[in-house]
Short mmCIF file of C-alpha atoms in Angstrom, two decimals:
data_model
loop_
_atom_site.label_atom_id
_atom_site.label_comp_id
_atom_site.label_asym_id
_atom_site.label_seq_id
_atom_site.Cartn_x
_atom_site.Cartn_y
_atom_site.Cartn_z
CA MET A 79 58.63 67.28 274.56
CA VAL A 80 60.52 67.95 271.35
CA THR A 81 59.67 65.94 268.50
CA ARG A 82 62.46 65.79 266.03
CA ARG A 83 61.54 66.14 262.18
CA ALA A 84 62.65 62.76 260.17
CA ARG A 85 65.82 63.80 258.43
CA ALA A 86 64.83 64.30 254.52
CA ALA A 87 66.71 61.66 252.47
CA PRO A 88 69.67 63.44 250.18
CA PRO A 89 68.40 64.44 246.64
CA THR A 90 69.55 61.71 244.07
CA MET A 91 71.27 62.72 241.26
CA GLN A 92 69.74 61.30 238.25
CA SER A 93 72.00 59.78 236.04
CA LEU A 94 72.89 61.91 232.88
CA GLN A 95 73.15 60.00 229.96
CA LEU A 96 74.53 61.87 226.72
CA SER A 97 72.08 61.09 223.48
CA LEU A 98 73.86 59.20 220.89
CA CYS A 99 74.31 61.88 218.55
CA HIS A 100 75.84 64.08 221.02
CA GLN A 101 78.34 61.31 221.81
CA ALA A 102 79.06 61.03 217.91
CA LYS A 103 79.84 64.75 218.01
CA GLU A 104 82.02 64.72 220.74
CA VAL A 105 84.28 61.64 219.24
CA PHE A 106 84.08 63.38 215.87
CA PHE A 107 85.55 66.48 217.31
CA GLN A 108 87.90 64.86 219.36
CA ASN A 109 89.32 63.28 216.40
CA TYR A 110 89.21 65.70 213.49
CA VAL A 111 89.03 68.82 214.87
CA VAL A 112 91.28 69.04 218.08
CA GLY A 113 92.70 65.60 218.29
CA GLU A 114 95.52 63.96 216.49
CA THR A 115 94.47 64.04 212.89
CA LYS A 116 93.27 67.48 213.08
CA GLY A 117 92.73 67.65 209.40
CA TYR A 118 89.34 69.60 209.76
CA SER A 119 90.76 72.12 212.44
CA PHE A 120 88.97 74.96 211.32
CA MET A 121 85.63 73.96 212.23
CA GLY A 122 86.60 74.72 216.10
CA GLN A 123 84.07 77.58 216.10
CA TYR A 124 81.09 75.29 214.33
CA TYR A 125 80.78 73.06 217.63
CA SER A 126 77.39 74.69 218.71
CA PRO A 127 76.36 76.23 214.94
CA SER A 128 73.42 78.67 215.34
CA ALA A 129 69.88 77.79 214.47
CA LYS A 130 69.93 79.41 211.14
CA GLU A 131 72.61 76.82 210.10
CA GLU A 132 70.45 73.89 210.48
CA HIS A 133 72.00 72.22 207.07
CA LEU A 134 75.38 72.60 208.86
CA ILE A 135 73.90 71.00 212.25
CA LYS A 136 72.42 68.09 210.29
CA SER A 137 75.69 67.60 208.31
CA ILE A 138 77.57 67.59 211.51
CA ASP A 139 75.30 65.23 212.85
CA ALA A 140 75.39 62.97 209.74
CA VAL A 141 79.28 62.39 209.51
CA SER A 142 79.60 62.22 213.44
CA LEU A 143 77.21 59.44 213.60
CA ALA A 144 78.88 57.50 210.65
CA TYR A 145 82.18 57.99 212.22
CA LEU A 146 80.68 56.55 215.44
CA ASN A 147 79.53 53.51 213.71
CA TYR A 148 82.90 53.19 211.76
CA GLN A 149 84.77 53.05 215.22
CA ARG A 150 82.10 51.16 217.50
CA ARG A 151 80.07 49.21 214.85
CA CYS A 152 77.00 50.90 216.33
CA GLU A 153 73.99 49.91 213.85
CA ARG A 154 71.60 52.70 215.56
CA ALA A 155 74.19 55.15 215.00
CA GLN A 156 74.20 54.13 211.21
CA ALA A 157 70.52 54.29 210.96
CA GLU A 158 70.62 57.24 212.65
CA ALA A 159 73.66 58.94 210.27
CA ARG A 160 71.60 57.80 207.07
CA LEU A 161 68.60 59.89 208.12
CA GLN A 162 70.47 62.89 209.05
CA TYR A 163 72.29 62.54 205.77
CA VAL A 164 69.14 62.73 203.73
CA ASP A 165 68.10 65.75 205.88
CA ALA A 166 71.54 67.52 205.50
CA ILE A 167 71.54 66.74 201.51
CA LYS A 168 67.85 68.65 201.53
CA LEU A 169 68.87 71.28 203.81
CA THR A 170 72.17 72.04 201.77
CA SER A 171 70.63 72.23 198.20
CA LYS A 172 67.91 74.98 199.75
CA ALA A 173 70.83 76.84 201.25
CA LEU A 174 72.73 77.12 197.69
CA GLN A 175 69.33 78.73 196.56
CA SER A 176 70.39 81.67 198.81
CA PRO A 177 72.65 84.10 197.43
CA ASP A 178 73.51 84.53 201.06
CA LEU A 179 73.83 81.49 202.20
CA ALA A 180 75.51 79.83 199.66
CA ARG A 181 78.75 82.13 200.00
CA LYS A 182 79.07 81.28 203.80
CA ASP A 183 81.38 79.25 205.43
CA SER A 184 78.98 77.25 206.86
CA THR A 185 77.70 75.97 203.62
CA MET A 186 80.88 75.11 201.97
CA LEU A 187 81.69 72.90 205.16
CA SER A 188 78.36 71.49 205.16
CA ILE A 189 79.22 70.11 201.46
CA MET A 190 82.65 68.95 202.61
CA LEU A 191 81.37 67.00 205.62
CA LEU A 192 78.59 65.59 203.11
CA ASP A 193 81.57 64.20 201.02
CA LEU A 194 83.78 63.21 204.39
CA TYR A 195 80.19 60.89 205.32
CA GLU A 196 80.79 59.31 201.55
CA LYS A 197 84.21 58.42 202.36
CA ILE A 198 83.73 56.93 205.62
CA THR A 199 80.70 54.87 204.21
CA SER A 200 81.52 53.95 200.52
CA LYS A 201 84.17 51.56 199.88
CA GLU A 202 84.66 52.10 195.91
CA PRO A 203 87.00 54.77 194.22
CA GLU A 204 84.53 56.18 191.69
CA TYR A 205 85.05 59.53 190.60
CA ASP A 206 81.71 59.66 189.21
CA GLY A 207 78.28 59.76 191.57
CA ALA A 208 78.12 60.48 194.94
CA TRP A 209 81.84 59.36 195.61
CA ALA A 210 82.92 62.86 194.12
CA ALA A 211 79.47 64.98 193.61
CA HIS A 212 80.48 66.77 197.00
CA ILE A 213 83.60 67.54 196.19
CA LYS A 214 82.37 68.70 192.86
CA GLY A 215 79.73 70.90 194.47
CA ALA A 216 82.49 72.75 196.68
CA LEU A 217 84.64 73.07 193.79
CA SER A 218 81.62 75.32 192.07
CA LEU A 219 81.06 77.31 195.57
CA VAL A 220 85.15 78.09 195.02
CA GLN A 221 84.05 80.32 192.24
CA LEU A 222 80.95 81.84 193.66
CA ARG A 223 82.93 83.10 196.77
CA GLY A 224 85.63 84.98 195.27
CA GLU A 225 88.64 86.30 196.56
CA GLU A 226 87.41 87.10 200.49
CA GLN A 227 87.44 83.15 201.39
CA TYR A 228 91.33 83.92 200.56
CA ARG A 229 91.79 86.27 203.32
CA LYS A 230 90.29 84.50 206.51
CA PRO A 231 92.63 81.97 207.88
CA ASP A 232 90.22 79.35 208.82
CA GLY A 233 88.67 79.90 205.36
CA LEU A 234 92.43 79.25 203.38
CA ARG A 235 92.70 75.97 205.63
CA MET A 236 89.18 74.80 204.25
CA LEU A 237 90.64 75.62 200.80
CA VAL A 238 93.62 73.68 201.86
CA ARG A 239 91.64 70.71 202.81
CA LEU A 240 89.36 70.87 199.60
CA SER A 241 92.21 70.79 197.32
CA VAL A 242 94.17 68.05 198.70
CA ASN A 243 90.75 65.86 198.90
CA ILE A 244 90.19 66.50 195.33
CA LEU A 245 93.80 65.45 194.54
CA ILE A 246 93.68 62.39 196.04
CA SER A 247 90.45 61.62 194.46
CA CYS A 248 91.59 62.14 191.03
CA VAL A 249 94.95 59.92 191.75
CA ALA A 250 92.79 57.29 192.96
CA SER A 251 90.60 57.20 190.18
CA ASP A 252 92.77 57.47 187.70
CA ARG A 253 91.66 61.24 186.63
CA ALA A 254 93.96 63.87 185.65
CA VAL A 255 93.48 66.81 188.33
CA PRO A 256 91.11 69.64 186.30
CA GLU A 257 92.67 72.81 186.01
CA GLU A 258 90.53 74.92 187.83
CA VAL A 259 91.98 72.39 190.67
CA VAL A 260 95.34 72.93 189.75
CA ALA A 261 94.78 76.89 189.78
CA LEU A 262 93.13 76.62 193.06
CA MET A 263 96.38 74.66 194.41
CA ALA A 264 98.62 77.16 193.51
CA ALA A 265 96.46 80.26 194.95
CA VAL A 266 96.38 78.60 198.15
CA THR A 267 99.68 77.52 198.65
CA SER A 268 101.63 80.59 197.60
CA ARG A 269 100.15 82.14 200.48
CA PHE A 270 101.98 80.05 203.11
CA ALA A 271 104.60 78.34 201.41
CA GLU A 272 107.82 78.75 199.17
CA PRO A 273 108.37 77.27 195.72
CA SER A 274 110.78 75.03 197.02
CA ASP A 275 108.88 73.75 200.30
CA PRO A 276 108.82 69.90 200.11
CA LYS A 277 104.83 69.67 200.77
CA ARG A 278 104.27 71.97 198.00
CA ARG A 279 106.36 70.36 195.81
CA GLU A 280 104.90 66.90 196.80
CA SER A 281 101.39 68.45 195.65
CA GLU A 282 102.84 69.93 192.41
CA LEU A 283 104.55 66.37 191.40
CA MET A 284 101.18 64.44 192.40
CA VAL A 285 99.08 66.50 190.05
CA GLU A 286 101.71 65.16 187.57
CA TYR A 287 101.45 61.63 188.91
CA ALA A 288 97.71 61.79 188.46
CA ARG A 289 97.87 63.07 184.77
CA LEU A 290 100.40 60.61 183.90
CA LYS A 291 97.90 57.69 185.56
CA SER A 292 95.05 59.03 182.97
CA GLN A 293 96.75 58.82 180.05
CA VAL A 294 97.98 55.15 180.77
CA LYS A 295 94.55 54.43 181.50
CA GLN A 296 93.46 55.80 178.18
CA ASN A 297 96.41 54.06 176.25
CA LEU A 298 97.55 57.78 175.04
CA LEU A 299 101.42 56.73 175.56
CA SER A 300 103.45 53.95 174.33
CA ASP A 301 105.40 51.64 176.71
CA ASP A 302 108.76 53.57 176.38
CA GLN A 303 106.93 56.82 177.22
CA ILE A 304 105.72 55.43 180.29
CA VAL A 305 108.73 54.06 181.17
CA ARG A 306 110.61 57.62 180.67
CA ALA A 307 107.70 59.64 182.45
CA ALA A 308 107.64 57.60 185.49
CA MET A 309 111.49 57.44 185.91
CA ASN A 310 111.15 61.40 185.35
CA LEU A 311 108.64 61.40 188.22
CA ASP A 312 110.27 59.28 190.48
CA THR A 313 113.66 61.28 190.08
CA GLN A 314 111.67 64.52 191.22
CA PHE A 315 110.38 62.73 194.10
CA LEU A 316 113.32 61.30 195.19
CA ALA A 317 114.71 64.88 195.49
CA ILE A 318 112.03 65.74 197.91
CA SER A 319 113.02 62.71 200.14
CA ARG A 320 116.62 63.86 199.92
CA GLN A 321 115.40 66.95 201.26
CA LEU A 322 113.56 65.49 204.04
CA THR A 323 116.31 63.18 204.84
CA SER A 324 118.92 66.39 205.32
CA SER A 325 116.73 68.48 207.18
CA LEU A 326 117.17 65.57 209.85
CA GLN A 327 113.39 65.68 210.48
CA TYR A 328 114.25 61.40 211.68
CA LYS A 329 116.90 59.66 213.00
CA THR A 330 117.68 55.91 212.27
CA VAL A 331 117.87 54.23 215.30
CA TYR A 332 119.97 50.66 215.83
CA VAL A 333 118.79 47.71 218.28
CA HIS A 334 120.69 44.84 219.50
CA GLU A 335 117.58 42.83 219.11
CA LYS A 336 114.91 42.85 216.70
CA SER A 337 111.67 43.20 218.70
CA ALA A 338 108.10 41.64 217.04
CA HIS A 339 107.73 44.89 214.99
CA HIS A 340 111.03 45.27 213.48
CA TYR A 341 111.85 43.80 209.98
CA GLU A 342 115.44 44.71 210.37
CA ALA A 343 117.69 45.70 213.39
CA TYR A 344 116.93 49.60 212.91
CA HIS A 345 113.74 51.83 213.01
CA TYR A 346 113.00 55.57 212.09
CA MET A 347 112.37 58.10 214.67
CA TYR A 348 110.46 61.10 213.59
CA THR A 349 110.09 64.16 215.28
CA ASP A 350 106.71 64.75 213.95
CA GLU A 351 103.84 61.88 213.03
CA HIS A 352 102.74 64.23 209.82
CA LEU A 353 106.46 64.08 208.69
CA GLY A 354 106.57 60.21 209.21
CA GLN A 355 103.07 60.07 207.26
CA MET A 356 104.53 62.56 204.29
CA GLY A 357 107.44 60.16 204.34
CA ASN A 358 105.65 57.10 203.31
CA VAL A 359 103.31 58.59 200.76
CA LEU A 360 106.77 59.43 199.13
CA ARG A 361 107.74 55.87 199.50
CA LEU A 362 104.42 54.36 198.46
CA THR A 363 104.29 56.70 195.30
CA ARG A 364 107.83 55.86 194.33
CA MET A 365 106.94 52.42 194.57
CA LEU A 366 103.69 52.63 192.55
CA LEU A 367 106.03 54.90 189.82
CA CYS A 368 108.10 51.99 189.85
CA GLU A 369 105.37 49.11 189.10
CA LEU A 370 104.50 51.12 186.23
CA ILE A 371 108.10 50.83 185.09
CA PHE A 372 108.14 47.05 185.81
CA SER A 373 105.18 46.11 184.15
CA HIS A 374 105.99 48.50 180.58
CA CYS A 375 109.74 48.26 180.61
CA TYR A 376 109.80 45.22 178.00
CA ASN A 377 113.56 46.38 176.56
CA PRO A 378 114.71 48.07 179.61
CA PRO A 379 116.83 51.13 178.51
CA ILE A 380 119.63 52.28 180.65
CA ASP A 381 118.97 54.70 183.04
CA PRO A 382 121.40 57.32 183.00
CA ALA A 383 119.90 59.22 186.10
CA SER A 384 120.92 56.03 188.17
CA GLY A 385 124.55 56.68 187.88
CA SER A 386 125.51 53.07 187.57
CA GLY A 387 124.72 51.81 184.11
CA GLN A 388 121.83 49.61 185.33
CA SER A 389 118.70 49.42 183.55
CA SER A 390 115.49 50.71 184.27
CA LEU A 391 114.13 47.40 185.30
CA GLU A 392 116.94 46.92 187.84
CA TYR A 393 116.57 50.20 188.91
CA ALA A 394 112.65 50.00 189.75
CA THR A 395 113.31 46.60 191.14
CA ASN A 396 116.00 47.95 193.68
CA THR A 397 113.58 50.91 194.41
CA ILE A 398 110.73 49.01 195.50
CA ASP A 399 112.97 47.03 197.89
CA GLN A 400 114.63 50.24 199.52
CA MET A 401 111.16 51.53 199.47
CA SER A 402 109.61 48.74 201.10
CA ARG A 403 112.30 48.36 203.77
CA GLU A 404 112.22 52.07 204.57
CA ILE A 405 108.16 51.57 205.10
CA CYS A 406 108.87 48.67 207.55
CA ALA A 407 111.08 50.86 209.43
CA THR A 408 108.78 53.37 210.62
CA LEU A 409 106.34 50.77 212.12
CA PRO A 410 107.96 50.34 215.52
CA GLN A 411 107.31 53.83 216.13
CA TYR A 412 103.90 54.13 215.33
CA ILE A 413 102.21 50.95 215.65
CA GLY A 414 101.46 51.48 219.26
CA ASP A 415 102.85 48.26 221.25
CA SER A 416 103.87 49.89 224.37
CA SER A 417 104.85 46.52 225.76
CA ASN A 418 107.24 45.91 223.03
CA PHE A 419 109.22 48.57 222.30
CA PHE A 420 111.06 50.73 224.77
CA TYR A 421 111.60 54.21 223.24
CA GLY A 422 114.10 55.95 225.34
CA ASP A 423 116.28 59.07 224.51
CA THR A 424 114.83 59.62 220.83
CA THR A 425 117.63 61.96 220.23
CA ARG A 426 120.39 59.44 220.05
CA THR A 427 121.03 57.36 217.21
CA ASP A 428 123.31 54.41 219.14
CA LEU A 429 121.65 50.92 219.74
CA LEU A 430 118.59 50.81 222.15
CA PRO A 431 117.55 47.82 224.22
CA VAL A 432 114.29 46.51 222.82
CA THR A 433 112.36 43.07 224.37
CA PRO A 434 110.86 41.18 222.25
CA ILE A 435 107.77 39.20 222.93
CA GLN A 436 107.25 35.73 221.57
CA ASP A 437 103.44 35.95 220.71
CA THR A 438 102.14 39.53 219.96
CA ARG A 439 98.45 38.25 220.41
CA ILE A 440 99.07 38.25 223.97
CA SER A 441 98.54 42.17 223.88
CA LEU A 442 94.92 41.14 223.55
CA ALA A 443 94.20 41.78 227.02
CA ARG A 444 95.77 45.08 227.21
CA GLN A 445 94.26 48.27 226.54
CA ALA A 446 95.29 49.97 223.15
CA ASN A 447 96.22 54.01 223.67
CA ALA A 448 93.54 55.82 221.82
CA LYS A 449 96.07 58.30 220.53
CA GLN A 450 98.10 55.53 218.76
CA TYR A 451 95.15 54.65 216.62
CA VAL A 452 95.25 56.79 213.77
CA PRO A 453 98.98 56.55 213.43
CA CYS A 454 98.94 53.08 213.46
CA TYR A 455 95.78 53.14 211.32
CA ARG A 456 97.99 55.20 208.95
CA LEU A 457 100.29 52.48 208.34
CA ILE A 458 98.10 49.82 206.67
CA PHE A 459 98.03 51.38 203.37
CA PRO A 460 102.25 51.43 202.90
CA LEU A 461 102.13 47.86 204.25
CA TYR A 462 99.88 46.54 201.78
CA ILE A 463 101.85 48.48 199.07
CA ALA A 464 104.76 47.08 200.19
CA ALA A 465 103.78 43.48 200.60
CA GLN A 466 101.69 43.66 197.15
CA SER A 467 104.43 44.45 195.24
CA PRO A 468 105.24 42.20 192.20
CA THR A 469 108.60 41.80 193.34
CA ALA A 470 107.70 42.06 197.03
CA SER A 471 109.56 39.05 199.14
CA LYS A 472 108.12 36.28 201.22
CA ALA A 473 109.68 37.87 204.03
CA ILE A 474 108.23 41.27 203.40
CA LYS A 475 104.68 39.69 202.92
CA GLU A 476 104.65 37.70 206.11
CA TYR A 477 106.02 40.86 208.00
CA ALA A 478 103.20 42.66 206.53
CA ILE A 479 100.40 40.37 207.23
CA GLN A 480 101.77 39.52 211.07
CA GLN A 481 101.83 43.57 211.65
CA LEU A 482 98.32 43.89 209.99
CA HIS A 483 97.02 41.01 212.38
CA PHE A 484 98.83 42.59 215.35
CA MET A 485 97.04 45.96 214.62
CA ALA A 486 93.43 43.98 214.56
CA ASP A 487 94.23 42.23 217.92
CA TYR A 488 96.04 45.05 219.45
CA HIS A 489 93.91 47.89 218.36
CA GLY A 490 90.67 46.21 217.19
CA ILE A 491 91.11 47.90 213.70
CA GLU A 492 89.01 45.95 211.59
CA ASN A 493 90.19 46.90 208.49
CA ALA A 494 93.88 45.79 209.06
CA LEU A 495 92.33 42.40 209.38
CA ALA A 496 90.42 42.69 206.22
CA VAL A 497 93.72 43.96 204.06
CA ALA A 498 95.74 40.75 205.92
CA LYS A 499 93.08 38.83 204.48
CA ILE A 500 93.50 40.24 201.37
CA LEU A 501 97.23 39.54 201.22
CA GLU A 502 97.34 36.04 202.65
CA SER A 503 94.25 35.02 199.49
CA GLY A 504 97.19 36.19 196.86
CA GLU A 505 94.48 38.03 195.43
CA LYS A 506 95.61 40.81 192.99
CA ARG A 507 93.79 43.78 193.97
CA ASN A 508 93.56 47.51 192.68
CA PRO A 509 95.56 49.33 195.52
CA TRP A 510 92.93 52.25 195.41
CA ASN A 511 90.32 50.02 195.87
CA VAL A 512 92.15 48.79 198.90
CA TYR A 513 92.50 52.38 199.83
CA ALA A 514 88.81 53.22 199.22
CA LEU A 515 88.07 50.36 202.05
CA LEU A 516 90.63 52.01 204.28
CA GLY A 517 88.13 55.21 203.78
CA SER A 518 90.28 57.07 201.62
CA TYR A 519 91.06 60.41 203.04
CA ALA A 520 88.87 60.06 205.54
CA PHE A 521 91.31 58.30 207.64
CA VAL A 522 94.45 57.94 205.76
CA CYS A 523 95.21 61.26 204.69
#
């Protein structure tokens, strides 16, 4: 008699669940290093830092957990982020005391990530204190590290990111850009961009804009000087805009019928999202310059640059209106409502069919495309600038509020709802306070 052995039960695979910290790191790298943003693409080699770089490990963990909390409102992630941040501060301070570690890319990167943590978690655009402390520390390291950092591609990209971050911090806080930063920007951009490159020219003009804002805040200029300086800067920003337009980096597409996301019966189609973002930065900067003109032009002189004999006040009002309309024209491509917009052949500039929907809140039942989140988020600040302008029409304000509510409903962007409520309340808030609310350059630029 043959006895059969009982068949062994198949092995069961235990559920493998990633730790919260690992999940956060995956989300962070996907968005900032290899995904849509790529503002920190130079971090690719540091996905798994060596054990000797514990300060970098803690910095990555801190900013990743903070970002996860920002996206998913996870209190446990934020609590853990604070603990990792404290450890990262201590370990980075220790690394800075080592002549060898202080010169390494990992230490520079740690400081930049600690700065990014501050931008994600802080809502006030103060130049002093924690909001800018890490940036100042990174700038000190630039002096220490010498010429070697300019010879490595990743080191150069790190310096580009650093210089942009400092420039934005200065603009947001009405501070002139320090001369050593201006020198750093010149040294970096000269290695990959011609003097006539639009992005390089934009950065140079933003330095001038920051200086003007600083002078205005300190009451160093008369009203007439402010108006003339703002007019001069606006003329130069206009030249960059015309250069971009002439290079056919976007097309104007006319539609038979406006969708819920069209302010007028046309929209812009950009070949690259970053070009669209740059276009809106130029537009909102010109609007803010013209607001300076509007608020200081009590006895408006004739503007010779306009070529039409219009006063500076008229020029500023007309420019604000035109820039607002152009900002609105960038929304349909990037707002991410695939149910409401048919892109068709983006190489054509003739009429394309658009099917409007009656209620944008119907999109609550849809799953938003994660790839559209960042381009959509970057529309919030330009929209706010267009709607908060003292010359903004009621129609522009209503349009902006409607689009912000759609972003909150469809993409789950809580800050879009927060900005919509600011506009609905009629509160006159400093635009750069709203910029800080949105996460500063951690998300917007």
